[in-house]
JSON list of C-alpha atoms in Angstrom, two decimals:
[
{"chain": "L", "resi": 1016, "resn": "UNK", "atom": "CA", "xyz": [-4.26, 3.48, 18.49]},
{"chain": "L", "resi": 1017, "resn": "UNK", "atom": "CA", "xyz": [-2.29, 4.78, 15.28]},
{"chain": "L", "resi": 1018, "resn": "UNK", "atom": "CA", "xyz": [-3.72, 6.99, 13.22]},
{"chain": "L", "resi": 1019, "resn": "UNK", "atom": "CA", "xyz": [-2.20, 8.46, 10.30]},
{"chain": "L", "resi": 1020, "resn": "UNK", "atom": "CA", "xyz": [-4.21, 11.79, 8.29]},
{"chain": "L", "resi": 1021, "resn": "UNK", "atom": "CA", "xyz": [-3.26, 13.42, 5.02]},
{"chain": "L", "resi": 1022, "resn": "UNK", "atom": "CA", "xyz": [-3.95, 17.11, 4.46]},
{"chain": "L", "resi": 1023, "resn": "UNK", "atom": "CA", "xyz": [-3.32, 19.50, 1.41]},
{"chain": "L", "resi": 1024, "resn": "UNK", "atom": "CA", "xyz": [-4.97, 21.17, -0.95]},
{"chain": "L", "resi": 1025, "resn": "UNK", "atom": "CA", "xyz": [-7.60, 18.93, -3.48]},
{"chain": "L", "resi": 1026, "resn": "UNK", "atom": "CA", "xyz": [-6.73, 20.95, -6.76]},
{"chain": "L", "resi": 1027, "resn": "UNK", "atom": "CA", "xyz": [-3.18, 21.34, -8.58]},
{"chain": "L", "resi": 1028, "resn": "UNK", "atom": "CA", "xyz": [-2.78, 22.92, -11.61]},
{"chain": "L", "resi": 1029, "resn": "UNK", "atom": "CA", "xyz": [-1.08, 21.15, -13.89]},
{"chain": "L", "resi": 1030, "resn": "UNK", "atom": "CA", "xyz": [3.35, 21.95, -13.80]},
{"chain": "L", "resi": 1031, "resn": "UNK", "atom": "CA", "xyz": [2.85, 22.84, -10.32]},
{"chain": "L", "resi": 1032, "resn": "UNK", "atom": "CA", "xyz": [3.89, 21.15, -7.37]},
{"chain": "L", "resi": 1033, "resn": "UNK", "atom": "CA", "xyz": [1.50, 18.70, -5.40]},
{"chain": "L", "resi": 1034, "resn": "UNK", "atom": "CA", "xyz": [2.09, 18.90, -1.22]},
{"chain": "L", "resi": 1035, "resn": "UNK", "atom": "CA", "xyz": [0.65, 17.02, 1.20]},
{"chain": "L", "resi": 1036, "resn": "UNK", "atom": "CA", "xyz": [1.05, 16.56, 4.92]},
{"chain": "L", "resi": 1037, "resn": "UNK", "atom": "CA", "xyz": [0.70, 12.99, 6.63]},
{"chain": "L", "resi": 1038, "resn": "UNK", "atom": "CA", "xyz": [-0.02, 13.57, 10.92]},
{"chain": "L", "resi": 1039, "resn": "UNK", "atom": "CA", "xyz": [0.92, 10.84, 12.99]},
{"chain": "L", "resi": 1040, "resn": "UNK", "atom": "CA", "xyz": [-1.20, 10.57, 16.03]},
{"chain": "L", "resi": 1041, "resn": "UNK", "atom": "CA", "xyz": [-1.05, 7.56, 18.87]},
{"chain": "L", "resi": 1042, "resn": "UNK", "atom": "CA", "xyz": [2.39, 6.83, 18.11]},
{"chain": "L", "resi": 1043, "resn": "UNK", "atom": "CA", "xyz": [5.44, 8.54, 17.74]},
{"chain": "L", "resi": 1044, "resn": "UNK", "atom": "CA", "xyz": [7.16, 8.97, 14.10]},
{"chain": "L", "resi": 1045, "resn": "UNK", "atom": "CA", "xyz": [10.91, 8.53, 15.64]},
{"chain": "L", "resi": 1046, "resn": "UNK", "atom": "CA", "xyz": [10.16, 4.40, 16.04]},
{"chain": "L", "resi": 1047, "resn": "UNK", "atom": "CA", "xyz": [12.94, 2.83, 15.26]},
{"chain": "L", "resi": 1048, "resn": "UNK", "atom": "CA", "xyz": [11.06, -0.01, 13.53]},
{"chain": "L", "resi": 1049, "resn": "UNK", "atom": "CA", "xyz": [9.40, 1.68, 11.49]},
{"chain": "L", "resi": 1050, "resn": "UNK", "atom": "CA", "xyz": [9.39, 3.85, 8.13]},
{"chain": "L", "resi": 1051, "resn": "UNK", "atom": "CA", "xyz": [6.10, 5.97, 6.31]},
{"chain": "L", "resi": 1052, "resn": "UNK", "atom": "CA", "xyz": [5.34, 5.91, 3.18]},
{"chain": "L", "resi": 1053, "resn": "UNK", "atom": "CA", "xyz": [3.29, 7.81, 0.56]},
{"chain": "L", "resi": 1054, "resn": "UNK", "atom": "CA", "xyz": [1.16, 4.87, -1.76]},
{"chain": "L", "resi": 1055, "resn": "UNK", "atom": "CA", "xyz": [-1.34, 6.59, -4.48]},
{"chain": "L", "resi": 1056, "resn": "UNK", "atom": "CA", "xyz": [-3.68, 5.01, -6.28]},
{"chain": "L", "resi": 1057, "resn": "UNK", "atom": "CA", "xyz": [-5.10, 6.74, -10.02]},
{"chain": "L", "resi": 1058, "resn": "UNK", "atom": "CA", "xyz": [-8.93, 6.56, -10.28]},
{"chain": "L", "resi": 1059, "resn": "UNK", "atom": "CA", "xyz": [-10.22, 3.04, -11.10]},
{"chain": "L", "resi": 1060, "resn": "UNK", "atom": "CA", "xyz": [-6.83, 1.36, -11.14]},
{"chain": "L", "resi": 1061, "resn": "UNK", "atom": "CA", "xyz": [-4.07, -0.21, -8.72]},
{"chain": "L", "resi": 1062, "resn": "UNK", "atom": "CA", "xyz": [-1.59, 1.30, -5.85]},
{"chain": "L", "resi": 1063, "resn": "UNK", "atom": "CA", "xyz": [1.92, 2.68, -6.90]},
{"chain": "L", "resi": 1064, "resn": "UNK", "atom": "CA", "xyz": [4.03, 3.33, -4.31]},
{"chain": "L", "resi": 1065, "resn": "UNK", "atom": "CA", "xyz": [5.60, 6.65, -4.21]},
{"chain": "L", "resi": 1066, "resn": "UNK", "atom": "CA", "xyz": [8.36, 6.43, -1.83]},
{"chain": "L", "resi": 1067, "resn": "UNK", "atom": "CA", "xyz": [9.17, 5.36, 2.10]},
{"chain": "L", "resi": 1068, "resn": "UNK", "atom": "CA", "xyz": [11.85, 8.10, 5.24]},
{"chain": "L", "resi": 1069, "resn": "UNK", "atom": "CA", "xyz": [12.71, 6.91, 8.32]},
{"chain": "L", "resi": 1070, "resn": "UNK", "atom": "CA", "xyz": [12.82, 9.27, 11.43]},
{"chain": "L", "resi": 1071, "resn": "UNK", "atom": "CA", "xyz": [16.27, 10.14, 10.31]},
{"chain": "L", "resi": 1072, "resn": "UNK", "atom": "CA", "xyz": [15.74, 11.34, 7.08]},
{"chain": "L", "resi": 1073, "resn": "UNK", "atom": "CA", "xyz": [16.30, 8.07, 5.34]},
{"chain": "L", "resi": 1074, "resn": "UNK", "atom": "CA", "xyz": [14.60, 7.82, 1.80]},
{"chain": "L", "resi": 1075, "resn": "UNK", "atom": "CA", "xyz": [13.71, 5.12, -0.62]},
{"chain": "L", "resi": 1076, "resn": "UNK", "atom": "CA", "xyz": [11.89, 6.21, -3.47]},
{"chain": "L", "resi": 1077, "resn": "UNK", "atom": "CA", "xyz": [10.42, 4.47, -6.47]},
{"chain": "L", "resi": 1078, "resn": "UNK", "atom": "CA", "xyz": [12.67, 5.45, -9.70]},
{"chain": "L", "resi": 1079, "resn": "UNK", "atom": "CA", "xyz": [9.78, 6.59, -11.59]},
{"chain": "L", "resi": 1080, "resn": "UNK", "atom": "CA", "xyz": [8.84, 9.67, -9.79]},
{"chain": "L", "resi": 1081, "resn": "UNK", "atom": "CA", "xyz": [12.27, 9.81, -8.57]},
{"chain": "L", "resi": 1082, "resn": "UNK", "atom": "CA", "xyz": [13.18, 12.67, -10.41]},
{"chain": "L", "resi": 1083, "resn": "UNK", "atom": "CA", "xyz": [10.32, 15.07, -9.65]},
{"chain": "L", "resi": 1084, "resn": "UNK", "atom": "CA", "xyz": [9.84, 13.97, -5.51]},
{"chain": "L", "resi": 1085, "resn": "UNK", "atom": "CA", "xyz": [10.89, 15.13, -2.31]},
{"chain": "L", "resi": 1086, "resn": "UNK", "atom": "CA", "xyz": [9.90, 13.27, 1.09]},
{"chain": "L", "resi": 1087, "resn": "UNK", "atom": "CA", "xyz": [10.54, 15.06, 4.20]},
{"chain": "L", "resi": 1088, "resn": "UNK", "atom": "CA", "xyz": [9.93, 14.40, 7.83]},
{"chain": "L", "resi": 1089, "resn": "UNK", "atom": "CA", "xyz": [9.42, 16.74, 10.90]},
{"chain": "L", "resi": 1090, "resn": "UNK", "atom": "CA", "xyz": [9.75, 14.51, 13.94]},
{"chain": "L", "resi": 1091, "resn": "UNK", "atom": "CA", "xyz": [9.17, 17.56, 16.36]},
{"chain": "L", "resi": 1092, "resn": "UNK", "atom": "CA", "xyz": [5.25, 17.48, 14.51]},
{"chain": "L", "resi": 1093, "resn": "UNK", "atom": "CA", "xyz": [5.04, 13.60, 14.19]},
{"chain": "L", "resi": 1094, "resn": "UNK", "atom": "CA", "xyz": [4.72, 14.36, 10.56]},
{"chain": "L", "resi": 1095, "resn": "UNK", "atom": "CA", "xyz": [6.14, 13.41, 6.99]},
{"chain": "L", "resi": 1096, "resn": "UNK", "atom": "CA", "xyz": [5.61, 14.97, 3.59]},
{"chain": "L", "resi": 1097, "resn": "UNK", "atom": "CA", "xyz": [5.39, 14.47, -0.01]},
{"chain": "L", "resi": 1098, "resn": "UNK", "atom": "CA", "xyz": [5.96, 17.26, -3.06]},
{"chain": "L", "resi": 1099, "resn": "UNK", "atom": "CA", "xyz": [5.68, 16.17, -6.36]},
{"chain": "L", "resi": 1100, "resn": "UNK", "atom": "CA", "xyz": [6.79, 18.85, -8.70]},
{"chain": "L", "resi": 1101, "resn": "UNK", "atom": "CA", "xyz": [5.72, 19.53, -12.33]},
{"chain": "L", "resi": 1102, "resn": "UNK", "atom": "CA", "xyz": [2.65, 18.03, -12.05]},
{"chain": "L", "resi": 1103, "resn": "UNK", "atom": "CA", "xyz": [0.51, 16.42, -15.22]},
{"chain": "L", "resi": 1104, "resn": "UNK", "atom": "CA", "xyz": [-2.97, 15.19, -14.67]},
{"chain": "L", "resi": 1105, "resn": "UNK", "atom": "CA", "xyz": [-1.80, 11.68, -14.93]},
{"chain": "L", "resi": 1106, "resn": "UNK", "atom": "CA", "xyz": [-0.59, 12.38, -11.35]},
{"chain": "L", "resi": 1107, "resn": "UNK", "atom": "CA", "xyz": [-4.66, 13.04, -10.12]},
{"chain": "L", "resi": 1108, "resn": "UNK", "atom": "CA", "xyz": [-4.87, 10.30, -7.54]},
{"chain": "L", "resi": 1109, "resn": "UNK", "atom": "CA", "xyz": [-6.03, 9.23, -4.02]},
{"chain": "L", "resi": 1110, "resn": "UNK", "atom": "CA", "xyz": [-2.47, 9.70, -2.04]},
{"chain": "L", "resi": 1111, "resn": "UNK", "atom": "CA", "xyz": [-2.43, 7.61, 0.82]},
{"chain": "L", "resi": 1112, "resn": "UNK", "atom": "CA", "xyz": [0.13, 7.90, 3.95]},
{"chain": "L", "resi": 1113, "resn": "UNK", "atom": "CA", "xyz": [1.21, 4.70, 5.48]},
{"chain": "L", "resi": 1114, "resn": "UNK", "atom": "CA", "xyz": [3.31, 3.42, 8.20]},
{"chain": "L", "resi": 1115, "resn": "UNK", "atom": "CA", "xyz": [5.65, 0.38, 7.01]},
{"chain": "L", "resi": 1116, "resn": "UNK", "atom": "CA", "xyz": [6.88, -2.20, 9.26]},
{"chain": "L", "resi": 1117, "resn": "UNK", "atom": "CA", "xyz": [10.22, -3.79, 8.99]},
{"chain": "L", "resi": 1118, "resn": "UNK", "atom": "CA", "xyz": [10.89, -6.71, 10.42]},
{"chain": "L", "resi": 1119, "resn": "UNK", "atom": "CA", "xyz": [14.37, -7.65, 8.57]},
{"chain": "L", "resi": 1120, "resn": "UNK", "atom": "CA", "xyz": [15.38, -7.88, 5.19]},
{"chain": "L", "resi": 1121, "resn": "UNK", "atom": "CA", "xyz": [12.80, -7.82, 2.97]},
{"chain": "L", "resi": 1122, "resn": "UNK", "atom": "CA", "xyz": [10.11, -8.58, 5.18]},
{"chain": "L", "resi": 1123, "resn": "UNK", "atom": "CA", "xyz": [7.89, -5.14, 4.93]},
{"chain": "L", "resi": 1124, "resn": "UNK", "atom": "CA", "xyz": [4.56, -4.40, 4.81]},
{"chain": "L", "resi": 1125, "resn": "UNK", "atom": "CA", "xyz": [2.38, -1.35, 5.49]},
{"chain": "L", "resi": 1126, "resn": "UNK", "atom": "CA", "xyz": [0.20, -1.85, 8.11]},
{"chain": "L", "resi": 1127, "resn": "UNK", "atom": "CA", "xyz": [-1.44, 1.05, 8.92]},
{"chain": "L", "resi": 1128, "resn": "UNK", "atom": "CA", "xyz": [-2.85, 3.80, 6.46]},
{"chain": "L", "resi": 1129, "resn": "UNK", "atom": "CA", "xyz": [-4.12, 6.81, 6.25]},
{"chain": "L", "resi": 1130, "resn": "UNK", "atom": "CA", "xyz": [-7.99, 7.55, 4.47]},
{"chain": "L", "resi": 1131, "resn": "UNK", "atom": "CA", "xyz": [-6.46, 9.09, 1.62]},
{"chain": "L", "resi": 1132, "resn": "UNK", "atom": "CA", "xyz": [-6.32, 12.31, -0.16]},
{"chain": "L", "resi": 1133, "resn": "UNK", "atom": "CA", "xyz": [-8.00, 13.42, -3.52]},
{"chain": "L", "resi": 1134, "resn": "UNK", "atom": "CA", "xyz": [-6.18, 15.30, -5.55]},
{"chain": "L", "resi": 1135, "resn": "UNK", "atom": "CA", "xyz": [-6.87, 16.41, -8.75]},
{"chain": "L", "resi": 1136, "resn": "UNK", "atom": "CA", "xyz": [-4.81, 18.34, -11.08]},
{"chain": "L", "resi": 1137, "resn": "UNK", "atom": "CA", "xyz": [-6.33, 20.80, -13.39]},
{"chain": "L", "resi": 1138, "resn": "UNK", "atom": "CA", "xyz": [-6.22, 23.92, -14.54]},
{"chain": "D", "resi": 882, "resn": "UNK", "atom": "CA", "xyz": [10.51, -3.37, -11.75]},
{"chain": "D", "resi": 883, "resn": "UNK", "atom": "CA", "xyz": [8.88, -6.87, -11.03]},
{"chain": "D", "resi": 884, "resn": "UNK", "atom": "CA", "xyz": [5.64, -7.23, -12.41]},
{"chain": "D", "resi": 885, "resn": "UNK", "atom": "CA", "xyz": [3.05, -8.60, -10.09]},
{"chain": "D", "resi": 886, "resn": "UNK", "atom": "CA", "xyz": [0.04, -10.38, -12.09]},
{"chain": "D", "resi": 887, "resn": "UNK", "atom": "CA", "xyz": [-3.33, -10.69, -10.92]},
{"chain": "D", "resi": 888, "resn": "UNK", "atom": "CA", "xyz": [-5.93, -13.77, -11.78]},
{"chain": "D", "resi": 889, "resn": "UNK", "atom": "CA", "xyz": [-8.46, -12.91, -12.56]},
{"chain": "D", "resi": 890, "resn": "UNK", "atom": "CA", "xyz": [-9.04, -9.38, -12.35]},
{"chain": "D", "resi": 891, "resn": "UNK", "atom": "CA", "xyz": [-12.54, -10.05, -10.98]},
{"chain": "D", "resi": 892, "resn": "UNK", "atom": "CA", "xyz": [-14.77, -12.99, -9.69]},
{"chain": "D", "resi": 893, "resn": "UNK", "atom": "CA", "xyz": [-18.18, -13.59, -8.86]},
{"chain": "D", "resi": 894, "resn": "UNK", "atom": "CA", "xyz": [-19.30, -15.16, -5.63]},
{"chain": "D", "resi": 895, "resn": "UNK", "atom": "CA", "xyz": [-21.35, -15.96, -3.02]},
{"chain": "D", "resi": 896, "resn": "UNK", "atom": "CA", "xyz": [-21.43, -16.09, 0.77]},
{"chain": "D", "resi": 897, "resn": "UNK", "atom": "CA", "xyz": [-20.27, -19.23, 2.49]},
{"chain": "D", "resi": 898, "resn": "UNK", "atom": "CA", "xyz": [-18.26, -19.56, -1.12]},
{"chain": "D", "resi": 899, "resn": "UNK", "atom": "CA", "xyz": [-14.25, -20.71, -0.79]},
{"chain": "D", "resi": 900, "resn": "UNK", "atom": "CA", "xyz": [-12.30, -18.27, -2.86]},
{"chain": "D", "resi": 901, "resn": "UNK", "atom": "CA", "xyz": [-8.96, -18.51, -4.25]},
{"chain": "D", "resi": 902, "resn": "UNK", "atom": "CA", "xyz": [-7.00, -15.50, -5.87]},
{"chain": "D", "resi": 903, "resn": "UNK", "atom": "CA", "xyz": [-3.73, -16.00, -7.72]},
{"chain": "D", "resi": 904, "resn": "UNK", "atom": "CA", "xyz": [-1.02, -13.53, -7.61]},
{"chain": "D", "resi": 905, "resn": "UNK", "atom": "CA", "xyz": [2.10, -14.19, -9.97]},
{"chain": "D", "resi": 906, "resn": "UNK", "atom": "CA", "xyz": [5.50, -12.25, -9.73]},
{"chain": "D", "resi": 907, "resn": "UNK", "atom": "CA", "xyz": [7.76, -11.42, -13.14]},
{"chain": "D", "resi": 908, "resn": "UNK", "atom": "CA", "xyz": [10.88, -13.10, -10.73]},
{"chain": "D", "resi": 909, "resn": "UNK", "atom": "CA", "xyz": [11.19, -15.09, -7.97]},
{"chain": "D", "resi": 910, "resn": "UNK", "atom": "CA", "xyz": [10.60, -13.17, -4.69]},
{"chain": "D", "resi": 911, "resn": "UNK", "atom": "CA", "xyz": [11.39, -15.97, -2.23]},
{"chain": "D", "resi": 912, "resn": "UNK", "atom": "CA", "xyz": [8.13, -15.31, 0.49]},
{"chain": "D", "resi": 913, "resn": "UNK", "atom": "CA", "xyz": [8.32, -11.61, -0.15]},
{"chain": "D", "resi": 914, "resn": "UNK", "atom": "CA", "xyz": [4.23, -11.19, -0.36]},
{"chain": "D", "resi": 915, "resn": "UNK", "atom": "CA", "xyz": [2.22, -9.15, 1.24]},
{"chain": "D", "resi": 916, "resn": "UNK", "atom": "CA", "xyz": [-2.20, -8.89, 0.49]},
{"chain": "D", "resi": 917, "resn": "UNK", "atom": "CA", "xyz": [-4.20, -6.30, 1.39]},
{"chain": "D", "resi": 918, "resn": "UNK", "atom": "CA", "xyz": [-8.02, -6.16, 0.73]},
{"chain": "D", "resi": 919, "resn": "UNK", "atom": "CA", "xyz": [-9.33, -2.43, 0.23]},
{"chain": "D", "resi": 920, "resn": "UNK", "atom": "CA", "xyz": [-13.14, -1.84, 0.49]},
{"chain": "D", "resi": 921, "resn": "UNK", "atom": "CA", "xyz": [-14.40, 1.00, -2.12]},
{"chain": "D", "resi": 922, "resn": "UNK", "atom": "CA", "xyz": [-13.66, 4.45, -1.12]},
{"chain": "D", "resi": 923, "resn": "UNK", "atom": "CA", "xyz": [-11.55, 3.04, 1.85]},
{"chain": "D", "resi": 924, "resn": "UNK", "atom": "CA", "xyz": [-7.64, 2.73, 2.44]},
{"chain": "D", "resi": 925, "resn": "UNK", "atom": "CA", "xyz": [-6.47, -0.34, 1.85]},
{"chain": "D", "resi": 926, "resn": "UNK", "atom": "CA", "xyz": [-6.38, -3.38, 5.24]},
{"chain": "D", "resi": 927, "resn": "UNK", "atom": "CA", "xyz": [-3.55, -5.19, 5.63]},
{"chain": "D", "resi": 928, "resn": "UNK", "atom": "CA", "xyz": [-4.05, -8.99, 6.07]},
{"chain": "D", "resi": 929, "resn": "UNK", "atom": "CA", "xyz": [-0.99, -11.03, 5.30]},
{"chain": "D", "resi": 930, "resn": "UNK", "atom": "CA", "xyz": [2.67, -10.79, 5.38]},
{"chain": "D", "resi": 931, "resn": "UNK", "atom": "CA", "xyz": [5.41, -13.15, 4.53]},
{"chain": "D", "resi": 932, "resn": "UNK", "atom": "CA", "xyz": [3.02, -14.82, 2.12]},
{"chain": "D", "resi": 933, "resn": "UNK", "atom": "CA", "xyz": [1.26, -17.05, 4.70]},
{"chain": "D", "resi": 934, "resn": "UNK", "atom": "CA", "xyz": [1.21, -14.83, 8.08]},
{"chain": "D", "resi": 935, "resn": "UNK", "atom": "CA", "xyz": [-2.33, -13.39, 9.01]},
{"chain": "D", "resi": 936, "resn": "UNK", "atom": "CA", "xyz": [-1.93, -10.20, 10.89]},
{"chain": "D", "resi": 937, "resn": "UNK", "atom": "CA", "xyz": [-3.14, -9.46, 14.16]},
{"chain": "D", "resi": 938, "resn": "UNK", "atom": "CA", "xyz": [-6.96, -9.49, 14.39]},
{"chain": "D", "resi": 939, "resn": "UNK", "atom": "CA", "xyz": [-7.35, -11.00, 10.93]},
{"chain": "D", "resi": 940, "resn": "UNK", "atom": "CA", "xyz": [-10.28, -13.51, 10.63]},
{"chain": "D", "resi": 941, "resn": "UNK", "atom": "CA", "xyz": [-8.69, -17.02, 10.36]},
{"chain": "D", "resi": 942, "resn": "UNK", "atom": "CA", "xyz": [-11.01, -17.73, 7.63]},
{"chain": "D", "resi": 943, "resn": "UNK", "atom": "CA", "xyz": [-8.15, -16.07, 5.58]},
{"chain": "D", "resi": 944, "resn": "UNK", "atom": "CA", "xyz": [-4.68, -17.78, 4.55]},
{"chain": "D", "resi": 945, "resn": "UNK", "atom": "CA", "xyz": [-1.69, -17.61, 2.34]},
{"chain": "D", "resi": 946, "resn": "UNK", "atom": "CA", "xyz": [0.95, -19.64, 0.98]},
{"chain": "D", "resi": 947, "resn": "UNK", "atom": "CA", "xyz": [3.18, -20.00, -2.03]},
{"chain": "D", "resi": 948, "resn": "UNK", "atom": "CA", "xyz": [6.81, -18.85, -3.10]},
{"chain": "D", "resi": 949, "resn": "UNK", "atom": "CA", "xyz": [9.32, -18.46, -5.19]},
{"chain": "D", "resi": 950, "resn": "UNK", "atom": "CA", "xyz": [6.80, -16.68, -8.08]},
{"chain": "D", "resi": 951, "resn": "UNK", "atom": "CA", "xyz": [3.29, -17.93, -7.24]},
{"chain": "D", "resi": 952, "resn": "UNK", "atom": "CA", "xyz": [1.10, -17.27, -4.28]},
{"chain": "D", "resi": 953, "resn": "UNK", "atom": "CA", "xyz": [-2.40, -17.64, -3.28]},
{"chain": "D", "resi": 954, "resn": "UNK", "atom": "CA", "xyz": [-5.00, -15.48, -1.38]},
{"chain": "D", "resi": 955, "resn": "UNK", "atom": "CA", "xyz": [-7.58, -18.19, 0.23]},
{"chain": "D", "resi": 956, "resn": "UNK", "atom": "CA", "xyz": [-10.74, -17.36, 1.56]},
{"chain": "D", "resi": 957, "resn": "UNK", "atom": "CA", "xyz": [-12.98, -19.98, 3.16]},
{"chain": "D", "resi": 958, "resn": "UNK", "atom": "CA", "xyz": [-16.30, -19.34, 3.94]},
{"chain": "D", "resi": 959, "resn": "UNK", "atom": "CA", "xyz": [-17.03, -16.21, 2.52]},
{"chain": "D", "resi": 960, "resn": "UNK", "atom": "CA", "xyz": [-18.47, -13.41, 4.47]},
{"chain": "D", "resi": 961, "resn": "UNK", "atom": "CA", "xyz": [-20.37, -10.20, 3.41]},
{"chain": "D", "resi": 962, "resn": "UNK", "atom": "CA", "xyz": [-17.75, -8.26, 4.55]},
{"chain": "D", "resi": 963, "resn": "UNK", "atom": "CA", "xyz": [-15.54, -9.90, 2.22]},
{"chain": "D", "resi": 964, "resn": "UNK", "atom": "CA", "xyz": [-16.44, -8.14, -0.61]},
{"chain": "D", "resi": 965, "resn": "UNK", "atom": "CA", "xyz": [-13.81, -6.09, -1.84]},
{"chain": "D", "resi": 966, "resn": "UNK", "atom": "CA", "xyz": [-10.75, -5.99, -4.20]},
{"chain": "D", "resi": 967, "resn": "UNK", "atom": "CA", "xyz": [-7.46, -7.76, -3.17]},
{"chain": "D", "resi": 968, "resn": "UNK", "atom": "CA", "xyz": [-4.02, -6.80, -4.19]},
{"chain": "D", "resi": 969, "resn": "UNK", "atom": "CA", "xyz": [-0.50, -8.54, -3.35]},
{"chain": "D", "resi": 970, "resn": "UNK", "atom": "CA", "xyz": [2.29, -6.83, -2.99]},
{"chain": "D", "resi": 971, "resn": "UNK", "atom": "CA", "xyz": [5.97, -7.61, -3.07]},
{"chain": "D", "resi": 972, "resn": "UNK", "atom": "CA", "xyz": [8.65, -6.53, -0.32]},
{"chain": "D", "resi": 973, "resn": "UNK", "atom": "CA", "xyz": [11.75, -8.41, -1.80]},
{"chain": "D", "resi": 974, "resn": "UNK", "atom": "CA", "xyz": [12.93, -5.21, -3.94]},
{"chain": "D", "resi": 975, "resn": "UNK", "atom": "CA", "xyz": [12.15, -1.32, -4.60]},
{"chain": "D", "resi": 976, "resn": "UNK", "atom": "CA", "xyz": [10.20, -0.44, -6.31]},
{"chain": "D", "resi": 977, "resn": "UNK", "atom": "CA", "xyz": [7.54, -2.15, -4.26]},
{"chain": "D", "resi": 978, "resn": "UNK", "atom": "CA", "xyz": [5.13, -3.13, -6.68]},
{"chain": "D", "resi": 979, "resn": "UNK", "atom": "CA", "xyz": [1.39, -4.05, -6.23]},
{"chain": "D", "resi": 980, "resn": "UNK", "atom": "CA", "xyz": [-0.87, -6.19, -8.24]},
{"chain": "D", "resi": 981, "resn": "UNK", "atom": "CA", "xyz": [-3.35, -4.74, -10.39]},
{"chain": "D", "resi": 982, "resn": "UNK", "atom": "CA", "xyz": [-5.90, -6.23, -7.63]},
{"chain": "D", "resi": 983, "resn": "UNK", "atom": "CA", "xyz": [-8.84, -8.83, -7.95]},
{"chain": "D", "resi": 984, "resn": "UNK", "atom": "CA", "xyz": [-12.60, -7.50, -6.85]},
{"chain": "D", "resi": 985, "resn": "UNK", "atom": "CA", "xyz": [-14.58, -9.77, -5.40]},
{"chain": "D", "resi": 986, "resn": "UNK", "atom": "CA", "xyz": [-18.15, -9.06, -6.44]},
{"chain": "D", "resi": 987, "resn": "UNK", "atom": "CA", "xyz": [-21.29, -10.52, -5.07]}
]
């Protein structure tokens, strides 16, 4: 059974960079049908997805953060990775990991996901 | 960006209810619509893809359908475990963009 498990630390302060660690367990991160993703989600409001790599390096990532994130996968740890640099505590969220599913074209959805990961940024 | 719109933003119900949630996107998106339903202080479940298709292991008292701009979340029957807030999601361009989700209170 997949399971996917962010880790990092719980308190940024603010211009610094946020890092966090997805691990990939009961399935391998080299699938070729599949890409991971970072979603977060701001206290009391909606999901904003951050950005999606494949195995290979691949990124996607959504133009609004584009500028200040970095995804990065290790397939020899069955992990992937998010910074987010100058931080701002608008960017205090739950970060969830997913895995995303592609099945062709536009047909994508994340199916599984990590618990989350609060993180807070603060002086 | 397309703007996916929510209605309403919250709703009031009761077991055994049928429920209906509306989910509106800024352009068409063909059948480019995913839902999820995310319990508080839980990751979001997947349950439908393609606008209509339940996944795997998803109670059939759930369904989808629409295109083009508007799509539906139906629930039949509600259960206790249905209690939670929904958001749709569209796959048809990046930046995938969610919903701004509807909670579905007791």
């Amino acid at each position: 059974q997949l399971q996917l498990e962010e880790s990092g630390p719980g308190l940024v302060k603010p211009s610094e960079t946020l890092s966090l660690t997805c691990t990939v367990s009961g399935g391998s991160i080299s699938s070729l049908t599949h890409y991971w993703g970072w979603i977060r989600q701001a206290p009391g409001t909606g999901l904003e997805w951050i950005g999606s790599i494949y195995y290979t390096g691949s990124t996607n990532y959504n133009s609004s953060l584009k500028s200040r994130v970095t995804i990065s996968v290790d397939t020899s740890k069955n992990q992937f990775s998010l910074k987010l640099t100058s931080v701002t505590a608008a960017d205090s969220a739950v970060y969830f990991c997913a895995r995303r599913v592609d099945l062709g074209g536009s047909l994508k959805f994340f199916d599984n996901w990590g618990q989350g990961a609060l993180v807070t940024v603060s002086s | 960006d397309i703007q996916m719109t929510q209605s309403p933003s919250s709703l009031s119900a009761s077991v055994g209810d049928r429920v209906t949630v509306t989910c509106r996107a800024s352009q068409t998106i063909s059948s480019y619509l995913n839902w999820y339903q995310q319990r508080p202080g839980k990751a979001p479940n997947f349950l439908i893809y393609a606008a209509s298709t339940l996944q795997t292991g998803v109670p059939s008292r759930f369904s989808g359908s629409g295109s083009g701009t508007d799509f539906t979340l139906t629930i039949t029957s509600l259960q206790p475990e249905d209690f939670a807030t929904y958001y749709c999601q569209q796959s048809y361009s990046i930046p995938w963009t969610f919903g701004q989700g509807t909670k579905v209170e007791i």
